[in-house]
Amino acid sequence: DVKVTQSSRYLVKRTGEKVFLECVQDMDHENMFWYRQDPGLGLRLIYFSYDVKMKEKGDIPEGYSVSREKKERFSLILESASTNQTSMYLCASSPGQIDVLTFGAGSRLTVL
Amino acid sequence: GEDVEQSLFLSVREGDSSVINCTYTDSSSTYLYWYKQEPGAGLQLLTYIFSNMDMKQDQRLTVLLNKKDKHLSLRIADTQTGDSAIYFCAETRLYDMRFGAGTRLTVKP
């Protein structure tokens, strides 16, 4: 069963800590995405990548960076976590044409 | 507007039909999608419709598309308690997919 795996389901971090959220897909998809999900706001795109070592800003990139060193792995980095980054983070991937997105189960981050 | 818009809540009784509405923004979107999110899980594709279609039926699900008004709806017939979830409509853009805020469907026994 093909899938997108987010290694951390729940994290609790302190303000100012560096946070890594990892995402791996086994479908050989070109495109990978990071969204954050907040109640009443739906999904907002943070960053996406359409190829290895390529990255593009989404709607809300401030406070985040990403890394895509290998095709199957897309990491979201919070250099200095803040309380307003407490959220559910969803990783997704899709094949070359933007088509159906396959989502991971999500990583719920709490920043204290 | 620039956002994909949906109402946030819908409550129905078991056995009734549910209709979830969505207004999208980009008339050039090739596909429009409905995703379902169950508690504690990521989003799963429920159904989609190609932009040159008006309607698509898939078992209990019916998708209606009004391109003129940029209006998309999802009808769930004979709604069951297992249908309780958040439903997101989404449109494709050039490099990504734009989602609505999600409609939380509650099904009462």
Coordinates of C-alpha atoms in Angstrom, one line a residue, chain A residues 45-97:
Chain A
L45 CA 0.3 25.9 2.0
I46 CA 3.7 26.6 3.6
Y47 CA 6.2 25.3 1.0
F48 CA 6.2 22.9 -1.9
S49 CA 8.8 21.2 -4.0
Y50 CA 8.5 19.9 -7.6
D51 CA 11.9 18.3 -7.8
V52 CA 14.9 17.3 -5.7
K53 CA 16.7 20.4 -4.3
M54 CA 13.9 22.6 -5.6
K55 CA 11.6 24.5 -3.3
E56 CA 8.9 27.1 -3.7
K57 CA 7.2 29.3 -1.1
G58 CA 3.5 28.8 -0.5
D59 CA 1.1 31.2 1.1
I60 CA 2.6 31.3 4.6
P61 CA 6.4 30.5 4.5
E62 CA 7.5 32.9 7.2
G63 CA 9.2 31.2 10.1
Y64 CA 9.7 27.9 8.1
S65 CA 12.2 26.4 5.8
V66 CA 12.3 23.1 3.9
S67 CA 14.8 20.7 2.6
R68 CA 14.5 18.1 -0.2
E69 CA 17.8 16.3 -0.6
K70 CA 16.2 13.1 -1.9
K71 CA 13.1 12.6 -4.0
E72 CA 11.3 10.7 -1.4
R73 CA 12.0 12.9 1.6
F74 CA 10.7 16.5 2.3
S75 CA 11.5 18.0 5.6
L76 CA 9.9 21.1 7.2
I77 CA 12.1 23.1 9.6
L78 CA 11.1 25.6 12.2
E79 CA 14.4 27.4 13.0
S80 CA 13.0 28.9 16.2
A81 CA 9.6 27.6 17.2
S82 CA 7.0 30.1 18.4
T83 CA 3.7 29.5 20.1
N84 CA 1.8 30.6 17.0
Q85 CA 3.3 27.7 15.2
T86 CA 1.2 25.3 17.3
S87 CA -0.8 23.5 14.7
M88 CA -1.4 20.3 12.7
Y89 CA 1.1 19.9 9.9
L90 CA 0.2 17.8 6.9
C91 CA 2.6 16.5 4.3
A92 CA 1.4 15.5 0.8
S93 CA 2.8 14.3 -2.5
S94 CA 1.5 14.1 -6.1
P95 CA 2.9 12.9 -9.4
G96 CA 4.2 15.2 -12.1
Q97 CA 1.0 16.9 -13.1

